[in-house]
XYZ file of C-alpha atoms in Angstrom:
425
model
C 6.736 18.051 -0.695
C 4.759 14.881 -2.737
C 1.851 13.391 -1.207
C 2.896 9.803 -2.335
C 4.708 7.350 -0.961
C 8.557 7.555 -1.601
C 9.331 4.215 -2.061
C 6.924 3.808 -5.210
C 8.248 6.847 -6.654
C 11.925 5.963 -6.503
C 10.981 2.412 -7.809
C 10.575 1.510 -11.293
C 6.895 0.832 -12.433
C 5.836 -2.703 -12.685
C 6.197 -3.367 -16.466
C 4.860 -6.946 -16.713
C 1.340 -6.375 -16.319
C -1.154 -8.840 -18.739
C -2.941 -7.430 -21.128
C -6.488 -8.194 -22.088
C -9.524 -9.501 -20.555
C -9.898 -11.715 -17.798
C -11.185 -15.074 -18.917
C -10.694 -19.008 -19.232
C -9.601 -21.359 -15.894
C -6.674 -21.023 -13.866
C -5.884 -23.487 -10.990
C -5.152 -20.728 -8.522
C -6.551 -17.163 -8.656
C -4.731 -14.620 -5.991
C -6.797 -11.526 -5.172
C -4.542 -8.970 -4.321
C -1.124 -7.835 -5.698
C 1.147 -6.650 -2.757
C 3.699 -8.818 -0.915
C 1.339 -11.747 0.408
C -0.291 -12.052 -3.356
C 3.420 -11.403 -5.528
C 5.020 -14.264 -2.895
C 2.317 -16.630 -3.179
C 1.874 -16.437 -6.874
C 5.712 -16.666 -7.513
C 5.706 -19.852 -5.353
C 2.471 -21.279 -6.901
C 3.829 -20.595 -9.995
C 7.473 -22.548 -8.917
C 5.020 -25.863 -8.098
C 3.707 -25.844 -11.877
C 0.144 -24.247 -11.173
C -1.713 -22.065 -13.595
C -2.005 -18.861 -11.746
C -3.920 -15.364 -12.192
C -3.249 -12.410 -9.601
C -5.879 -9.849 -9.666
C -5.414 -6.289 -8.046
C -7.445 -3.524 -8.008
C -5.043 -0.793 -8.418
C -1.094 -1.862 -9.157
C 1.512 -3.954 -7.805
C 2.347 -2.529 -4.434
C -0.004 -0.128 -4.339
C -1.516 -0.743 -1.143
C 0.722 -1.583 2.287
C 3.185 -3.450 0.545
C 4.135 -0.262 -1.043
C 3.863 2.439 1.620
C 5.201 0.910 4.937
C 8.863 2.255 6.530
C 10.523 -0.664 4.618
C 11.552 -2.687 8.072
C 12.101 -6.439 7.607
C 12.136 -7.203 11.582
C 11.939 -10.422 13.985
C 10.027 -10.116 17.077
C 6.281 -9.317 17.801
C 4.537 -6.077 18.317
C 3.960 -6.992 21.557
C 6.262 -7.988 24.613
C 7.652 -11.641 24.784
C 7.069 -11.827 28.104
C 3.143 -11.237 27.728
C 3.024 -13.481 24.737
C 4.529 -16.134 26.336
C 2.069 -15.781 29.759
C -0.721 -14.834 27.192
C -0.324 -17.942 24.861
C 2.370 -20.288 26.487
C 5.946 -20.476 26.084
C 5.577 -22.801 23.451
C 3.473 -21.315 21.372
C 5.163 -17.845 21.659
C 8.507 -19.525 20.558
C 7.449 -20.988 17.722
C 5.449 -18.038 16.561
C 8.359 -15.590 17.428
C 10.418 -18.196 15.102
C 7.888 -17.481 12.326
C 8.904 -13.918 12.340
C 12.432 -14.890 12.250
C 11.481 -17.082 9.312
C 9.937 -14.293 7.526
C 13.077 -12.274 7.579
C 15.068 -15.347 6.101
C 12.248 -15.442 3.267
C 12.865 -12.047 2.452
C 16.628 -12.340 1.835
C 16.163 -15.538 -0.160
C 13.941 -14.320 -2.556
C 16.195 -10.995 -2.663
C 18.774 -13.316 -3.602
C 17.533 -15.830 -5.584
C 15.015 -13.173 -8.318
C 18.479 -10.980 -7.683
C 16.057 -8.014 -6.496
C 17.793 -5.100 -6.617
C 16.110 -3.417 -3.258
C 19.191 -2.617 -0.849
C 18.407 -5.236 1.691
C 20.773 -5.156 4.569
C 20.453 -6.815 8.001
C 21.546 -3.519 9.997
C 19.188 -4.613 13.425
C 16.585 -3.090 14.759
C 16.711 -1.063 17.939
C 13.212 -0.802 20.354
C 13.824 2.695 21.876
C 12.389 3.129 25.625
C 10.545 5.993 25.707
C 10.255 6.405 29.711
C 12.440 4.838 31.962
C 10.152 2.217 33.404
C 9.758 1.386 29.431
C 13.547 0.496 29.703
C 13.028 -2.085 32.860
C 10.515 -3.686 31.023
C 12.514 -4.132 27.743
C 15.062 -5.461 30.076
C 12.885 -8.122 31.146
C 11.949 -9.063 27.784
C 15.916 -9.321 26.603
C 16.436 -11.516 29.569
C 13.505 -13.496 28.621
C 14.563 -13.565 24.813
C 17.860 -14.333 25.127
C 17.049 -17.675 27.478
C 14.470 -18.806 25.529
C 14.279 -17.807 21.667
C 16.888 -14.835 20.652
C 20.300 -14.783 22.006
C 20.807 -12.346 18.984
C 19.396 -9.767 21.403
C 21.100 -6.992 23.664
C 20.252 -3.966 25.919
C 21.805 -0.741 25.242
C 21.916 1.454 28.117
C 20.864 5.181 28.238
C 24.673 6.062 28.945
C 25.550 3.894 25.757
C 22.912 5.062 23.709
C 24.790 7.729 21.463
C 26.672 4.998 19.596
C 23.087 3.840 18.243
C 20.784 6.926 18.239
C 22.056 10.867 18.110
C 19.055 11.797 20.599
C 18.383 12.486 24.347
C 14.817 11.456 23.834
C 15.121 8.141 24.953
C 16.192 5.632 28.075
C 17.937 2.958 26.216
C 17.071 0.367 24.077
C 16.652 -3.162 22.660
C 18.606 -4.706 20.136
C 17.356 -7.344 17.683
C 19.970 -7.981 15.562
C 18.382 -10.158 12.935
C 16.281 -7.376 11.832
C 16.755 -5.590 8.337
C 15.902 -2.720 6.067
C 15.159 -2.692 2.296
C 13.694 -0.442 -0.369
C 10.438 -2.140 -0.255
C 9.105 -0.479 -3.667
C 11.551 -2.070 -5.360
C 11.366 -5.739 -3.315
C 7.425 -5.723 -4.112
C 7.655 -4.978 -7.752
C 10.354 -7.162 -8.307
C 8.710 -9.700 -6.702
C 5.350 -9.216 -8.998
C 8.084 -9.339 -12.222
C 9.626 -12.615 -10.827
C 6.189 -13.889 -10.704
C 5.341 -12.775 -14.194
C 8.592 -14.590 -15.300
C 7.283 -17.974 -14.443
C 4.379 -17.281 -16.181
C 1.856 -15.977 -13.749
C -0.751 -13.783 -15.223
C -0.738 -10.090 -13.474
C -3.764 -8.091 -14.011
C -3.601 -4.473 -12.759
C -6.498 -2.492 -12.168
C -8.850 -5.508 -11.960
C -10.465 -5.799 -8.771
C -12.696 -8.621 -8.383
C -16.150 -7.723 -7.769
C -18.355 -10.948 -7.750
C -17.025 -14.515 -6.035
C -18.984 -17.161 -5.501
C -18.948 -21.075 -6.043
C -19.216 -22.736 -9.512
C -21.544 -25.648 -10.695
C -19.366 -28.682 -10.469
C -16.874 -27.384 -8.409
C -14.077 -24.383 -7.925
C -15.181 -20.580 -7.990
C -16.385 -18.313 -10.292
C -14.715 -15.238 -10.145
C -16.080 -11.831 -11.548
C -14.124 -8.302 -12.718
C -14.828 -5.400 -15.200
C -12.475 -7.467 -17.805
C -14.332 -10.491 -17.613
C -14.932 -13.577 -15.664
C -12.574 -16.461 -14.348
C -12.700 -19.929 -12.984
C -10.262 -21.117 -10.718
C -9.914 -24.167 -8.742
C -8.756 -22.464 -5.767
C -8.505 -18.969 -4.520
C -6.416 -16.850 -2.356
C -7.172 -13.484 -0.640
C -3.984 -11.611 -0.060
C -6.249 -8.336 -0.019
C -5.694 -7.199 3.127
C -7.841 -3.964 3.985
C -9.390 -3.839 0.649
C -12.699 -1.698 0.438
C -13.323 -3.268 -2.799
C -15.146 -6.574 -3.709
C -17.555 -9.306 -1.695
C -15.218 -9.489 1.406
C -17.769 -8.238 4.199
C -16.609 -11.552 6.469
C -13.060 -10.204 6.278
C -13.851 -6.439 7.031
C -15.620 -7.474 10.249
C -12.299 -8.714 11.389
C -10.009 -6.150 10.270
C -9.709 -2.512 11.559
C -8.298 -0.668 8.844
C -5.671 1.774 10.473
C -3.607 4.684 8.626
C 0.073 4.945 9.128
C 1.576 7.729 7.912
C 5.269 8.750 7.053
C 7.413 11.557 5.963
C 10.702 11.705 4.255
C 13.423 14.155 4.811
C 15.627 15.589 1.640
C 18.825 14.019 1.087
C 21.030 14.572 4.246
C 25.168 14.743 4.438
C 26.430 11.520 5.348
C 27.866 13.181 8.855
C 24.763 14.160 9.442
C 23.202 10.429 9.461
C 26.616 9.407 11.114
C 25.347 11.331 14.166
C 21.814 10.674 13.973
C 21.738 6.604 13.407
C 25.695 5.623 13.342
C 24.512 2.399 12.434
C 22.237 2.412 10.318
C 19.423 0.316 12.489
C 15.678 0.544 12.139
C 14.593 2.338 15.109
C 11.000 2.136 16.691
C 9.872 3.714 20.462
C 7.981 1.897 22.790
C 4.613 4.402 22.851
C 1.677 3.039 21.984
C 1.347 6.133 18.871
C 4.533 4.387 18.066
C 6.832 6.107 15.951
C 9.763 4.943 14.030
C 12.808 6.077 11.882
C 15.243 4.582 9.816
C 17.976 5.981 6.596
C 17.060 5.367 3.219
C 19.421 3.994 0.453
C 19.982 7.378 -0.757
C 20.558 9.272 2.312
C 17.408 10.444 3.825
C 15.858 9.854 6.826
C 12.472 8.496 6.908
C 10.175 8.729 10.298
C 6.696 7.287 10.888
C 4.051 6.273 13.217
C 0.372 6.018 14.196
C 0.130 9.827 13.937
C -3.530 9.895 14.294
C -5.986 7.232 14.365
C -7.445 8.224 11.302
C -7.964 7.016 7.433
C -5.775 7.564 4.893
C -6.710 10.538 2.093
C -4.457 13.749 1.282
C -5.846 15.668 3.241
C -5.411 13.485 6.242
C -1.801 12.465 5.384
C -1.012 16.244 5.223
C -2.488 16.504 8.837
C -0.544 13.867 9.949
C 2.754 14.660 8.471
C 2.486 18.009 10.388
C 2.313 15.799 13.504
C 4.787 13.889 12.228
C 7.344 16.634 11.848
C 6.740 17.848 15.014
C 7.663 14.660 16.601
C 10.897 14.539 14.229
C 12.113 17.856 15.506
C 11.420 16.655 18.788
C 13.440 13.778 18.576
C 16.180 15.205 16.385
C 16.056 18.898 17.233
C 18.984 19.808 14.546
C 16.594 18.564 11.700
C 14.426 21.522 12.110
C 15.419 23.221 9.122
C 15.297 20.173 7.016
C 13.092 20.115 3.627
C 10.185 17.096 4.079
C 10.237 16.139 0.453
C 7.766 13.354 0.727
C 4.221 12.674 3.135
C 1.792 9.826 2.764
C 0.062 7.657 4.335
C -1.121 3.860 3.852
C -3.805 1.593 5.687
C -2.916 -1.037 7.806
C -5.027 -4.337 8.303
C -4.891 -4.699 12.164
C -6.630 -7.433 14.043
C -7.786 -7.076 17.824
C -4.652 -8.944 19.255
C -2.622 -7.419 16.232
C -1.532 -11.192 15.251
C -2.357 -12.415 11.626
C -4.640 -14.587 10.505
C -4.523 -17.156 7.755
C -6.475 -20.230 6.749
C -9.407 -21.488 4.844
C -13.015 -20.760 4.748
C -15.817 -22.098 2.905
C -13.231 -23.439 -0.015
C -11.278 -19.859 0.518
C -8.063 -19.255 1.618
C -6.703 -16.102 3.400
C -4.002 -14.564 4.882
C -3.621 -10.893 6.163
C -3.927 -9.195 9.226
C -0.080 -8.320 9.559
C -0.891 -5.470 11.914
C 1.989 -3.201 11.105
C 4.846 -6.010 11.138
C 3.919 -7.482 7.855
C 6.903 -6.901 5.733
C 8.344 -9.771 6.484
C 5.267 -11.973 7.694
C 3.329 -11.334 4.511
C 6.395 -12.757 2.248
C 6.508 -15.713 4.436
C 2.773 -16.338 4.442
C 2.600 -16.089 0.715
C 4.800 -18.872 0.496
C 3.359 -20.670 2.887
C 0.100 -20.495 1.906
C 1.416 -22.186 -1.434
C 2.105 -25.150 0.531
C -1.274 -25.173 2.456
C -3.438 -25.130 -0.882
C -1.108 -28.033 -1.814
C -2.148 -29.852 1.219
C 0.137 -29.000 3.987
C -2.117 -27.122 6.413
C 0.207 -28.056 9.165
C 2.841 -25.480 7.705
C 0.284 -22.599 8.870
C 1.576 -21.080 12.353
C -1.763 -19.358 12.715
C -4.015 -22.431 12.163
C -5.249 -22.748 15.443
C -6.294 -19.400 15.810
C -9.723 -18.308 15.988
C -10.857 -15.075 14.583
C -14.449 -13.439 15.930
C -15.860 -10.753 14.512
C -15.103 -6.972 15.991
C -18.215 -6.428 18.028
C -20.349 -3.131 16.570
C -17.695 -3.171 13.726
C -20.211 -3.473 10.466
C -18.917 -0.479 8.112
C -16.384 2.354 8.179
C -14.261 2.379 11.587
C -16.300 4.712 13.384
C -14.334 4.166 16.716
C -11.136 5.125 15.331
C -10.901 8.598 17.153
C -12.225 6.808 20.375
C -8.774 4.342 20.220
C -6.699 7.135 19.611
C -8.022 8.979 22.490
C -7.555 6.130 24.539
C -3.685 5.453 23.204
C -2.858 8.995 23.298
C -3.902 8.686 27.283
C -2.089 5.530 28.013
C 0.778 7.012 26.574
C 0.786 10.060 28.753
C 0.053 7.843 32.181
C 2.440 4.662 31.327
């Protein structure tokens, strides 16, 4: 079993990293080489900007290359709850932004000819308990009436046409959702940006950031100093560099995944006959899908813990138990990959993007960022060009999390709380 991301292990390495020192000046410095950073760098370069991207590790190394490869529309939260909290107009606008995220991924895949197995197979949200089905049905009725007619309920009696498991009580289908090989996608975006002239510096963390005399920003790296007229932080949960203001507002939560050995087509036809992206309704969520080479990926919030090899193995064992509960026929199937990655979670599980003290930022996708990060990269290129009104999160404040001034000491308490909720609700 490999303790590494299946997506990164089965995609070509990024081959267009810029050699040599970091020096001189640029129009925009992008901090972070994930989906936000690469899509922003590409969009900025298309507008004629001179762009330098700084990545502390390698392109796609963090959350962008370690997620489930699900490119789904819709909120993490219940649509009815979001409408009541934010108002219908705002909720609908944000919901459509997630739709636009899937469209943006599809467009970039086609325009840049990225071979990443993108497919609009749809998503199914599976009711873990009977009462969850009733809540999903109420949500679907509102969705179909207001903002997403491409949704449909599936009863437990009809669920076998979607999922070969008796663990669930029906589900809600979102037809706009898609899946892809996210490792090939993020590295493909990076290659596309490099083709447009973006300097792509890997293993080059930003270690200092301050206003420059005469305007702009001075950035320090181990490879040299850079002057940038504008800076975009696309760094997510990065613990590198002077990003204390960001860290006090984001909880880095581990997301853990396992991937089986390749399975016979007839087995997958029984488990996921329509090959949809699948997610359940538990607070400690599980999700699963097939991969382009006929494996089953199974992931979730197995533990509220950080990601490291020891933690990943513990979480992998929990996920393997959950996999066998959902699909007992896979008890003797080999697990080939197990890994974790940090998700940049906000308190309300909604992204944040904007500008503070002349520094632009976009992050906090809270486990639903594959499409939103790609969209926001392209949008932030427009925002930095003077079109702030295009930012769907421009009116959202972002207070610090009380007591969060260092490592997230409270994660075990959060995990215990959600485990209790899953037992009671």
